């Protein structure tokens, strides 16, 4: 918020200054921060100067990750897209699918980490093995965690990120149908006719109960078959969805890997062309020097022969 009498800040200018600051090598960070803050204050942007001075110097690993994002925007966007695809896939993939995606993830993370190391070396700072491991951990966190991906996407990390643990699986729950209690039996003592009548009635009830039991069993069997059919369809649908998500995630990983390889090839080609251009420039400069020397020698010879030389 602007204080009374204080000029408003320039959001675009301060963002550009901070973007530049977070790709400045850490040893030069403090001096560059002071220079940018002084420039902002001299231009009357006091609030911008305060924001710039509040920026914290990043660790070497965080700086390398920021440098990678700014220097390789296309590969970085593809990497962020891959992270989103992987996070979506992990929510439902089985163990085999997760294992395969993890192997592809390691390949892409290793390739990007090498690019970060190359960029840091070009800027005059070789990354040690512990620092490189911090860069790899940061990239794994970007793939696994949405918040980490958002923080890296700003290009202003101050410290390395830590990846979260793997996504938990699901636990199946089984239920059992309680058994129906057995029907009680009754006994009695009476005359022979009463006993016979009761026996007949009991047999009828037993027969009726048996028929009812058979009918219930048939209905339950049909219901179980229908449930099993529905469950089988659901499993097939989920399996198909998993295969489709896995396929998309694999394709995204392959595309990202291909773009990384192409970017490395383009970089090597540009470096070769630059070296060739420098060599041609040097040869041309040598040729000009020789021509000038020969011209001077020829002019001297002309003067000497014409009698005007000393």
mmCIF file of C-alpha atoms in Angstrom:
data_model
loop_
_atom_site.group_PDB
_atom_site.id
_atom_site.type_symbol
_atom_site.label_atom_id
_atom_site.label_comp_id
_atom_site.label_asym_id
_atom_site.label_seq_id
_atom_site.Cartn_x
_atom_site.Cartn_y
_atom_site.Cartn_z
ATOM 1 C CA UNK A 1 0.000 0.000 0.000
ATOM 2 C CA UNK A 2 1.326 3.502 -0.900
ATOM 3 C CA UNK A 3 2.146 5.839 1.989
ATOM 4 C CA UNK A 4 1.029 9.479 1.947
ATOM 5 C CA UNK A 5 3.327 11.509 -0.283
ATOM 6 C CA UNK A 6 5.087 8.410 -1.623
ATOM 7 C CA UNK A 7 5.064 7.794 -5.425
ATOM 8 C CA UNK A 8 3.260 4.705 -6.655
ATOM 9 C CA UNK A 9 5.354 1.706 -7.662
ATOM 10 C CA UNK A 10 5.598 0.294 -11.175
ATOM 11 C CA UNK A 11 4.458 -3.343 -10.972
ATOM 12 C CA UNK A 12 5.922 -4.288 -14.337
ATOM 13 C CA UNK A 13 9.273 -2.690 -13.603
ATOM 14 C CA UNK A 14 9.653 -4.284 -10.183
ATOM 15 C CA UNK A 15 8.638 -7.708 -11.532
ATOM 16 C CA UNK A 16 11.257 -7.419 -14.268
ATOM 17 C CA UNK A 17 13.827 -6.388 -11.691
ATOM 18 C CA UNK A 18 12.995 -9.346 -9.444
ATOM 19 C CA UNK A 19 13.036 -11.760 -12.390
ATOM 20 C CA UNK A 20 16.516 -10.534 -13.280
ATOM 21 C CA UNK A 21 17.632 -10.649 -9.658
ATOM 22 C CA UNK A 22 16.695 -14.311 -9.144
ATOM 23 C CA UNK A 23 18.771 -15.458 -12.127
ATOM 24 C CA UNK A 24 21.760 -13.416 -10.966
ATOM 25 C CA UNK A 25 24.468 -15.758 -9.589
ATOM 26 C CA UNK A 26 24.220 -15.840 -5.771
ATOM 27 C CA UNK A 27 27.673 -14.269 -5.145
ATOM 28 C CA UNK A 28 26.574 -11.185 -7.103
ATOM 29 C CA UNK A 29 23.028 -11.159 -5.733
ATOM 30 C CA UNK A 30 23.469 -8.636 -2.915
ATOM 31 C CA UNK A 31 25.334 -6.053 -4.996
ATOM 32 C CA UNK A 32 22.863 -6.380 -7.879
ATOM 33 C CA UNK A 33 19.920 -6.109 -5.465
ATOM 34 C CA UNK A 34 21.348 -2.882 -4.051
ATOM 35 C CA UNK A 35 21.917 -1.493 -7.539
ATOM 36 C CA UNK A 36 18.367 -2.263 -8.671
ATOM 37 C CA UNK A 37 16.886 -0.861 -5.448
ATOM 38 C CA UNK A 38 18.929 2.328 -5.843
ATOM 39 C CA UNK A 39 17.727 2.724 -9.420
ATOM 40 C CA UNK A 40 14.103 2.304 -8.351
ATOM 41 C CA UNK A 41 14.469 4.796 -5.501
ATOM 42 C CA UNK A 42 16.220 7.286 -7.776
ATOM 43 C CA UNK A 43 13.277 7.032 -10.184
ATOM 44 C CA UNK A 44 10.892 7.889 -7.355
ATOM 45 C CA UNK A 45 9.572 4.306 -6.964
ATOM 46 C CA UNK A 46 10.157 4.019 -3.230
ATOM 47 C CA UNK A 47 7.772 1.091 -2.675
ATOM 48 C CA UNK A 48 9.474 -0.825 -5.509
ATOM 49 C CA UNK A 49 12.841 -0.197 -3.887
ATOM 50 C CA UNK A 50 11.558 -1.675 -0.633
ATOM 51 C CA UNK A 51 10.258 -4.783 -2.435
ATOM 52 C CA UNK A 52 13.593 -5.271 -4.182
ATOM 53 C CA UNK A 53 15.580 -4.875 -0.950
ATOM 54 C CA UNK A 54 13.258 -7.430 0.726
ATOM 55 C CA UNK A 55 14.263 -10.123 -1.791
ATOM 56 C CA UNK A 56 16.318 -12.916 -0.198
ATOM 57 C CA UNK A 57 19.366 -14.380 -1.863
ATOM 58 C CA UNK A 58 18.587 -17.875 -3.248
ATOM 59 C CA UNK A 59 20.658 -20.937 -2.521
ATOM 60 C CA UNK A 60 22.844 -22.214 -5.353
ATOM 61 C CA UNK A 61 20.382 -25.031 -6.117
ATOM 62 C CA UNK A 62 17.382 -22.654 -6.121
ATOM 63 C CA UNK A 63 19.254 -20.242 -8.386
ATOM 64 C CA UNK A 64 20.041 -23.059 -10.841
ATOM 65 C CA UNK A 65 16.361 -24.090 -10.864
ATOM 66 C CA UNK A 66 15.312 -20.468 -11.514
ATOM 67 C CA UNK A 67 17.910 -20.172 -14.277
ATOM 68 C CA UNK A 68 16.595 -23.348 -15.907
ATOM 69 C CA UNK A 69 13.023 -22.013 -15.893
ATOM 70 C CA UNK A 70 14.000 -18.660 -17.426
ATOM 71 C CA UNK A 71 16.506 -20.028 -19.946
ATOM 72 C CA UNK A 72 14.442 -22.995 -21.159
ATOM 73 C CA UNK A 73 10.814 -21.729 -21.133
ATOM 74 C CA UNK A 74 9.468 -24.268 -23.653
ATOM 75 C CA UNK A 75 10.982 -27.286 -21.889
ATOM 76 C CA UNK A 76 9.868 -25.888 -18.526
ATOM 77 C CA UNK A 77 6.256 -25.530 -19.687
ATOM 78 C CA UNK A 78 6.336 -29.098 -21.006
ATOM 79 C CA UNK A 79 7.762 -30.255 -17.667
ATOM 80 C CA UNK A 80 4.980 -28.511 -15.746
ATOM 81 C CA UNK A 81 2.386 -30.106 -18.052
ATOM 82 C CA UNK A 82 3.989 -33.498 -17.478
ATOM 83 C CA UNK A 83 3.775 -32.982 -13.714
ATOM 84 C CA UNK A 84 0.056 -32.258 -13.948
ATOM 85 C CA UNK A 85 -0.481 -35.398 -16.050
ATOM 86 C CA UNK A 86 1.515 -37.525 -13.617
ATOM 87 C CA UNK A 87 -0.357 -36.208 -10.587
ATOM 88 C CA UNK A 88 -3.670 -36.975 -12.272
ATOM 89 C CA UNK A 89 -2.490 -40.464 -13.228
ATOM 90 C CA UNK A 90 -1.132 -41.346 -9.784
ATOM 91 C CA UNK A 91 -4.543 -40.931 -8.219
ATOM 92 C CA UNK A 92 -5.774 -44.144 -9.824
ATOM 93 C CA UNK A 93 -2.895 -46.093 -11.382
ATOM 94 C CA UNK A 94 -1.994 -49.554 -10.123
ATOM 95 C CA UNK A 95 1.449 -50.404 -8.746
ATOM 96 C CA UNK A 96 2.877 -51.509 -12.125
ATOM 97 C CA UNK A 97 1.742 -48.332 -13.824
ATOM 98 C CA UNK A 98 3.152 -46.131 -11.084
ATOM 99 C CA UNK A 99 6.478 -47.947 -11.278
ATOM 100 C CA UNK A 100 6.763 -47.407 -15.031
ATOM 101 C CA UNK A 101 5.837 -43.727 -14.759
ATOM 102 C CA UNK A 102 8.403 -43.312 -11.977
ATOM 103 C CA UNK A 103 11.121 -44.649 -14.287
ATOM 104 C CA UNK A 104 10.119 -42.164 -17.012
ATOM 105 C CA UNK A 105 9.974 -39.395 -14.421
ATOM 106 C CA UNK A 106 13.537 -40.153 -13.319
ATOM 107 C CA UNK A 107 14.737 -39.948 -16.933
ATOM 108 C CA UNK A 108 13.169 -36.535 -17.525
ATOM 109 C CA UNK A 109 14.335 -35.167 -14.147
ATOM 110 C CA UNK A 110 17.896 -36.330 -14.853
ATOM 111 C CA UNK A 111 17.871 -34.669 -18.288
ATOM 112 C CA UNK A 112 16.597 -31.345 -16.935
ATOM 113 C CA UNK A 113 19.057 -31.479 -14.030
ATOM 114 C CA UNK A 114 21.915 -31.842 -16.517
ATOM 115 C CA UNK A 115 20.632 -28.802 -18.397
ATOM 116 C CA UNK A 116 20.524 -26.811 -15.158
ATOM 117 C CA UNK A 117 24.109 -27.855 -14.410
ATOM 118 C CA UNK A 118 25.218 -26.831 -17.922
ATOM 119 C CA UNK A 119 23.534 -23.436 -17.612
ATOM 120 C CA UNK A 120 25.107 -22.867 -14.196
ATOM 121 C CA UNK A 121 28.547 -23.793 -15.560
ATOM 122 C CA UNK A 122 28.111 -21.367 -18.452
ATOM 123 C CA UNK A 123 27.326 -18.676 -15.870
ATOM 124 C CA UNK A 124 30.583 -19.503 -14.096
ATOM 125 C CA UNK A 125 29.320 -21.753 -11.288
ATOM 126 C CA UNK A 126 29.775 -25.503 -11.466
ATOM 127 C CA UNK A 127 27.306 -27.415 -9.300
ATOM 128 C CA UNK A 128 28.705 -29.898 -6.794
ATOM 129 C CA UNK A 129 27.088 -33.315 -6.398
ATOM 130 C CA UNK A 130 25.130 -32.289 -3.247
ATOM 131 C CA UNK A 131 23.826 -29.147 -4.965
ATOM 132 C CA UNK A 132 22.883 -31.131 -8.067
ATOM 133 C CA UNK A 133 20.940 -33.543 -5.862
ATOM 134 C CA UNK A 134 19.045 -30.561 -4.432
ATOM 135 C CA UNK A 135 18.181 -29.459 -7.978
ATOM 136 C CA UNK A 136 16.909 -32.981 -8.757
ATOM 137 C CA UNK A 137 14.858 -33.001 -5.529
ATOM 138 C CA UNK A 138 13.325 -29.654 -6.504
ATOM 139 C CA UNK A 139 12.321 -30.982 -9.933
ATOM 140 C CA UNK A 140 10.829 -34.135 -8.380
ATOM 141 C CA UNK A 141 8.813 -31.916 -6.040
ATOM 142 C CA UNK A 142 7.542 -29.914 -9.028
ATOM 143 C CA UNK A 143 6.288 -33.150 -10.629
ATOM 144 C CA UNK A 144 4.658 -34.494 -7.480
ATOM 145 C CA UNK A 145 3.169 -31.426 -5.784
ATOM 146 C CA UNK A 146 0.932 -28.700 -7.247
ATOM 147 C CA UNK A 147 2.113 -26.076 -4.737
ATOM 148 C CA UNK A 148 5.764 -26.796 -5.548
ATOM 149 C CA UNK A 149 4.991 -26.517 -9.270
ATOM 150 C CA UNK A 150 3.393 -23.100 -8.696
ATOM 151 C CA UNK A 151 6.368 -21.856 -6.688
ATOM 152 C CA UNK A 152 8.894 -22.957 -9.321
ATOM 153 C CA UNK A 153 6.772 -21.424 -12.097
ATOM 154 C CA UNK A 154 7.342 -17.957 -10.560
ATOM 155 C CA UNK A 155 11.079 -18.297 -11.203
ATOM 156 C CA UNK A 156 11.864 -16.855 -7.776
ATOM 157 C CA UNK A 157 12.759 -19.822 -5.591
ATOM 158 C CA UNK A 158 14.877 -18.946 -2.576
ATOM 159 C CA UNK A 159 15.660 -22.499 -1.469
ATOM 160 C CA UNK A 160 15.466 -26.032 -2.850
ATOM 161 C CA UNK A 161 12.141 -27.865 -2.661
ATOM 162 C CA UNK A 162 11.534 -31.241 -1.045
ATOM 163 C CA UNK A 163 9.335 -33.792 -2.861
ATOM 164 C CA UNK A 164 6.421 -35.309 -0.905
ATOM 165 C CA UNK A 165 5.984 -39.001 -0.215
ATOM 166 C CA UNK A 166 4.287 -41.245 -2.781
ATOM 167 C CA UNK A 167 0.533 -41.202 -3.095
ATOM 168 C CA UNK A 168 -1.204 -43.721 -0.769
ATOM 169 C CA UNK A 169 -3.108 -46.658 -2.146
ATOM 170 C CA UNK A 170 -6.627 -47.718 -1.357
ATOM 171 C CA UNK A 171 -7.784 -50.489 0.942
ATOM 172 C CA UNK A 172 -10.604 -52.801 -0.030
ATOM 173 C CA UNK A 173 -13.304 -53.436 2.557
ATOM 174 C CA UNK A 174 -15.176 -56.709 2.687
ATOM 175 C CA UNK A 175 -18.558 -57.278 4.237
ATOM 176 C CA UNK A 176 -20.243 -60.542 5.107
ATOM 177 C CA UNK A 177 -23.937 -61.276 5.112
ATOM 178 C CA UNK A 178 -25.076 -62.643 8.503
ATOM 179 C CA UNK A 179 -26.547 -66.073 8.484
ATOM 180 C CA UNK A 180 -30.273 -66.440 9.157
ATOM 181 C CA UNK A 181 -31.001 -68.141 12.455
ATOM 182 C CA UNK A 182 -32.336 -71.639 12.204
ATOM 183 C CA UNK A 183 -36.069 -72.011 12.680
ATOM 184 C CA UNK A 184 -36.975 -73.314 16.104
ATOM 185 C CA UNK A 185 -38.510 -76.704 16.454
ATOM 186 C CA UNK A 186 -41.362 -77.535 18.702
ATOM 187 C CA UNK A 187 -42.185 -80.756 20.508
ATOM 188 C CA UNK A 188 -45.245 -81.676 22.442
ATOM 189 C CA UNK A 189 -46.870 -84.568 24.183
ATOM 190 C CA UNK A 190 -50.483 -85.449 23.438
ATOM 191 C CA UNK A 191 -52.633 -88.208 22.158
ATOM 192 C CA UNK A 192 -51.624 -90.189 19.103
ATOM 193 C CA UNK A 193 -54.007 -88.262 16.826
ATOM 194 C CA UNK A 194 -52.857 -84.936 18.127
ATOM 195 C CA UNK A 195 -49.274 -85.992 17.598
ATOM 196 C CA UNK A 196 -49.999 -87.104 14.037
ATOM 197 C CA UNK A 197 -51.839 -83.845 13.234
ATOM 198 C CA UNK A 198 -49.118 -81.769 14.618
ATOM 199 C CA UNK A 199 -46.537 -83.821 12.687
ATOM 200 C CA UNK A 200 -48.487 -83.225 9.466
ATOM 201 C CA UNK A 201 -48.758 -79.506 10.115
ATOM 202 C CA UNK A 202 -45.076 -79.355 10.926
ATOM 203 C CA UNK A 203 -44.200 -81.147 7.707
ATOM 204 C CA UNK A 204 -46.335 -78.706 5.749
ATOM 205 C CA UNK A 205 -44.653 -75.786 7.408
ATOM 206 C CA UNK A 206 -41.247 -77.307 6.726
ATOM 207 C CA UNK A 207 -42.162 -77.885 3.108
ATOM 208 C CA UNK A 208 -43.417 -74.327 2.771
ATOM 209 C CA UNK A 209 -40.319 -72.965 4.484
ATOM 210 C CA UNK A 210 -38.155 -75.027 2.150
ATOM 211 C CA UNK A 211 -39.941 -73.629 -0.892
ATOM 212 C CA UNK A 212 -39.632 -70.108 0.463
ATOM 213 C CA UNK A 213 -35.963 -70.729 1.185
ATOM 214 C CA UNK A 214 -35.369 -72.034 -2.338
ATOM 215 C CA UNK A 215 -37.154 -68.991 -3.763
ATOM 216 C CA UNK A 216 -35.041 -66.636 -1.644
ATOM 217 C CA UNK A 217 -31.866 -68.451 -2.637
ATOM 218 C CA UNK A 218 -32.817 -68.146 -6.292
ATOM 219 C CA UNK A 219 -33.522 -64.442 -5.916
ATOM 220 C CA UNK A 220 -30.297 -63.920 -3.990
ATOM 221 C CA UNK A 221 -28.353 -65.812 -6.648
ATOM 222 C CA UNK A 222 -29.847 -63.649 -9.394
ATOM 223 C CA UNK A 223 -29.094 -60.526 -7.374
ATOM 224 C CA UNK A 224 -25.483 -61.649 -6.800
ATOM 225 C CA UNK A 225 -25.061 -62.389 -10.502
ATOM 226 C CA UNK A 226 -26.365 -58.943 -11.379
ATOM 227 C CA UNK A 227 -24.082 -57.321 -8.811
ATOM 228 C CA UNK A 228 -21.104 -59.275 -10.110
ATOM 229 C CA UNK A 229 -21.969 -58.217 -13.647
ATOM 230 C CA UNK A 230 -22.153 -54.563 -12.612
ATOM 231 C CA UNK A 231 -18.931 -54.855 -10.619
ATOM 232 C CA UNK A 232 -17.199 -56.494 -13.579
ATOM 233 C CA UNK A 233 -18.320 -53.689 -15.883
ATOM 234 C CA UNK A 234 -17.116 -51.117 -13.389
ATOM 235 C CA UNK A 235 -13.723 -52.839 -13.081
ATOM 236 C CA UNK A 236 -13.396 -52.968 -16.862
ATOM 237 C CA UNK A 237 -14.319 -49.292 -17.119
ATOM 238 C CA UNK A 238 -11.781 -48.320 -14.436
ATOM 239 C CA UNK A 239 -9.112 -50.487 -16.060
ATOM 240 C CA UNK A 240 -9.753 -48.821 -19.433
ATOM 241 C CA UNK A 241 -9.562 -45.376 -17.851
ATOM 242 C CA UNK A 242 -6.290 -46.331 -16.168
ATOM 243 C CA UNK A 243 -4.868 -47.558 -19.478
ATOM 244 C CA UNK A 244 -5.899 -44.337 -21.184
ATOM 245 C CA UNK A 245 -4.404 -42.147 -18.442
ATOM 246 C CA UNK A 246 -1.254 -44.214 -18.467
ATOM 247 C CA UNK A 247 -1.023 -43.852 -22.225
ATOM 248 C CA UNK A 248 -1.425 -40.084 -22.022
ATOM 249 C CA UNK A 249 1.164 -39.827 -19.270
ATOM 250 C CA UNK A 250 3.612 -41.982 -21.247
ATOM 251 C CA UNK A 251 3.075 -39.878 -24.347
ATOM 252 C CA UNK A 252 3.632 -36.681 -22.386
ATOM 253 C CA UNK A 253 6.847 -38.117 -20.924
ATOM 254 C CA UNK A 254 8.085 -39.194 -24.363
ATOM 255 C CA UNK A 255 7.236 -35.806 -25.856
ATOM 256 C CA UNK A 256 9.019 -33.967 -23.056
ATOM 257 C CA UNK A 257 12.072 -36.199 -23.426
ATOM 258 C CA UNK A 258 12.095 -35.642 -27.201
ATOM 259 C CA UNK A 259 11.885 -31.870 -26.744
ATOM 260 C CA UNK A 260 14.763 -32.005 -24.292
ATOM 261 C CA UNK A 261 16.921 -33.982 -26.721
ATOM 262 C CA UNK A 262 16.027 -31.592 -29.548
ATOM 263 C CA UNK A 263 16.861 -28.588 -27.386
ATOM 264 C CA UNK A 264 20.273 -30.067 -26.548
ATOM 265 C CA UNK A 265 20.941 -30.754 -30.241
ATOM 266 C CA UNK A 266 19.943 -27.175 -31.137
ATOM 267 C CA UNK A 267 22.247 -25.819 -28.441
ATOM 268 C CA UNK A 268 25.207 -27.881 -29.651
ATOM 269 C CA UNK A 269 24.507 -26.851 -33.249
ATOM 270 C CA UNK A 270 24.370 -23.168 -32.282
ATOM 271 C CA UNK A 271 27.633 -23.499 -30.368
ATOM 272 C CA UNK A 272 29.319 -25.115 -33.383
ATOM 273 C CA UNK A 273 28.023 -22.370 -35.665
ATOM 274 C CA UNK A 274 29.243 -19.707 -33.267
ATOM 275 C CA UNK A 275 32.717 -21.249 -33.142
ATOM 276 C CA UNK A 276 32.797 -21.453 -36.945
ATOM 277 C CA UNK A 277 31.704 -17.804 -37.252
ATOM 278 C CA UNK A 278 34.385 -16.714 -34.794
ATOM 279 C CA UNK A 279 37.004 -18.639 -36.751
ATOM 280 C CA UNK A 280 35.881 -17.023 -40.026
ATOM 281 C CA UNK A 281 35.982 -13.595 -38.403
ATOM 282 C CA UNK A 282 39.524 -14.211 -37.192
ATOM 283 C CA UNK A 283 40.629 -15.430 -40.643
ATOM 284 C CA UNK A 284 39.038 -12.381 -42.287
ATOM 285 C CA UNK A 285 40.799 -10.072 -39.822
ATOM 286 C CA UNK A 286 44.126 -11.780 -40.605
ATOM 287 C CA UNK A 287 43.484 -11.383 -44.335
ATOM 288 C CA UNK A 288 42.746 -7.652 -43.900
ATOM 289 C CA UNK A 289 45.923 -7.220 -41.877
ATOM 290 C CA UNK A 290 47.989 -8.997 -44.527
ATOM 291 C CA UNK A 291 46.407 -6.931 -47.320
ATOM 292 C CA UNK A 292 47.113 -3.672 -45.483
ATOM 293 C CA UNK A 293 50.708 -4.707 -44.870
ATOM 294 C CA UNK A 294 51.211 -5.685 -48.500
ATOM 295 C CA UNK A 295 49.630 -2.388 -49.644
ATOM 296 C CA UNK A 296 52.000 -0.398 -47.445
ATOM 297 C CA UNK A 297 54.987 -2.368 -48.723
ATOM 298 C CA UNK A 298 53.912 -1.854 -52.342
ATOM 299 C CA UNK A 299 53.452 1.898 -51.803
ATOM 300 C CA UNK A 300 56.930 2.131 -50.304
ATOM 301 C CA UNK A 301 58.405 0.254 -53.232
ATOM 302 C CA UNK A 302 56.673 2.588 -55.697
ATOM 303 C CA UNK A 303 58.055 5.627 -53.903
ATOM 304 C CA UNK A 304 61.517 4.136 -53.843
ATOM 305 C CA UNK A 305 61.530 3.286 -57.512
ATOM 306 C CA UNK A 306 60.069 6.642 -58.563
ATOM 307 C CA UNK A 307 62.819 8.492 -56.687
ATOM 308 C CA UNK A 308 60.474 10.007 -54.151
ATOM 309 C CA UNK A 309 61.488 7.640 -51.338
ATOM 310 C CA UNK A 310 63.829 8.683 -48.564
#
